Each structure stands twice: as C-alpha cells, then as structure tokens.
Short mmCIF file of C-alpha atoms in Angstrom, two decimals:
data_model
loop_
_atom_site.label_atom_id
_atom_site.label_comp_id
_atom_site.label_asym_id
_atom_site.label_seq_id
_atom_site.Cartn_x
_atom_site.Cartn_y
_atom_site.Cartn_z
CA MET A 177 0.00 0.00 0.00
CA LEU A 178 1.46 3.32 -1.06
CA TYR A 179 -1.17 5.72 0.17
CA GLN A 180 -4.33 5.81 2.22
CA SER A 181 -6.59 8.68 3.16
CA ASP A 182 -10.24 9.10 4.03
CA SER A 183 -10.96 9.22 0.28
CA PHE A 184 -8.47 6.92 -1.47
CA VAL A 185 -6.28 3.84 -1.24
CA VAL A 186 -3.41 3.42 -3.70
CA VAL A 187 -1.67 0.05 -4.01
CA GLN A 188 1.39 -0.64 -6.14
CA VAL A 189 1.55 -4.12 -7.66
CA GLU A 190 4.75 -5.63 -9.07
CA LEU A 191 4.46 -8.95 -10.91
CA PRO A 192 7.80 -10.65 -11.60
CA ALA A 193 8.65 -12.23 -14.95
CA GLU A 194 7.65 -15.89 -15.26
CA ALA A 195 8.21 -18.49 -17.98
CA GLY A 196 8.30 -16.17 -20.97
CA THR A 197 6.02 -13.53 -19.48
CA PRO A 198 7.72 -10.17 -18.92
CA ALA A 199 7.62 -8.45 -15.54
CA ARG A 200 4.78 -5.96 -15.21
CA GLY A 201 3.08 -3.88 -12.64
CA GLY A 202 0.95 -0.88 -11.98
CA TYR A 203 -1.24 0.90 -9.50
CA GLU A 204 -4.73 0.25 -8.24
CA ILE A 205 -6.65 3.29 -7.03
CA VAL A 206 -9.74 2.77 -4.90
CA ASP A 207 -12.10 5.70 -4.43
CA LYS A 208 -13.76 4.98 -1.10
CA PHE A 209 -16.65 7.43 -1.53
CA ALA A 210 -17.52 6.63 -5.15
CA ARG A 211 -16.91 2.93 -4.46
CA THR A 212 -14.97 2.50 -7.68
CA ASP A 213 -11.49 1.34 -8.56
CA ILE A 214 -9.15 1.69 -11.49
CA TRP A 215 -6.02 -0.15 -12.59
CA LEU A 216 -3.20 1.91 -14.10
CA GLU A 217 -0.37 0.32 -16.05
CA GLY A 218 2.00 1.20 -18.86
CA VAL A 219 2.30 4.84 -19.91
CA ILE A 220 -0.53 5.98 -17.63
CA ALA A 221 1.08 4.30 -14.62
CA GLU A 222 4.38 5.97 -15.44
CA SER A 223 2.69 9.36 -15.65
CA PHE A 224 1.02 8.71 -12.30
CA ARG A 225 4.35 7.71 -10.73
CA ARG A 226 6.05 10.87 -12.02
CA GLY A 227 3.22 13.05 -10.70
CA VAL A 228 3.41 11.46 -7.26
CA GLN A 229 7.19 11.86 -7.22
CA GLU A 230 6.82 15.57 -8.02
CA LEU A 231 4.39 15.99 -5.13
CA VAL A 232 6.77 14.19 -2.78
CA GLU A 233 9.72 16.31 -3.87
CA ALA A 234 7.66 19.48 -3.40
CA GLU A 235 6.69 18.25 0.09
CA ARG A 236 2.99 18.72 -0.62
CA GLY A 237 0.30 17.79 1.87
CA ALA A 238 -2.35 15.08 1.92
CA GLU A 239 -4.95 17.39 0.37
CA ASP A 240 -2.72 17.90 -2.69
CA PHE A 241 -2.20 14.14 -3.00
CA ASP A 242 -5.96 13.53 -2.80
CA ASP A 243 -6.58 16.18 -5.48
CA PHE A 244 -3.97 14.59 -7.76
CA ILE A 245 -5.31 11.07 -7.21
CA ALA A 246 -8.87 12.26 -7.81
CA GLY A 247 -7.90 13.19 -11.36
CA TYR A 248 -7.12 9.55 -12.08
CA ALA A 249 -9.96 8.16 -9.97
CA ARG A 250 -12.48 10.08 -12.10
CA LEU A 251 -11.55 7.73 -14.95
CA ALA A 252 -12.77 4.73 -12.94
CA GLN A 253 -15.75 2.96 -14.45
CA HIS A 254 -15.42 -0.25 -12.47
CA PRO A 255 -17.66 -0.53 -9.39
CA LEU A 256 -15.91 -1.81 -6.30
CA THR A 257 -17.14 -5.22 -5.18
CA LEU A 258 -16.18 -7.32 -2.21
CA HIS A 259 -15.39 -10.97 -2.71
#
C-alpha cells in the first residue's frame, strides 16, 4: 500500500517475470466514496508515478495528493465489489 486517506487507497503491484512472461506492474486506485477502482499500467502508470514523485519532492500535503489522485480516480468505471 502506497497511500491511504479518508478518500483513497493506492496500491502498487509488481508482478515478476515468469516463464516467458515479462515483468509488469501498476497501481490500483480505490475511491472509497464513489466505491470505484481503477487499474493503471503502462504509460498511464508511469505518468502517475512521475506526478506522485513531483508531489513528494515538493513536500505537498495530503490534500494535494488527494486532489492529484482524484484526477485519475475520475476515470474509474469499475464498481468496487467485495469478494
């Protein structure tokens, strides 16, 4: 888990290479209030990582992180379900 607030949870997932399958990974963002989640990988995940790194380097607060994450969470179309 990379981040948790009252509004969001962000989890980074790293899947190692296996039997001819390249390593891959990404980020899952869960919007607690909208009850949706989104999976980011590839170019979008890299953009997300760079944006988070910029916020960290600028020593921004939790509100700024939530605002940044909300921009990606708005793309979520997948309803959150419990298994």
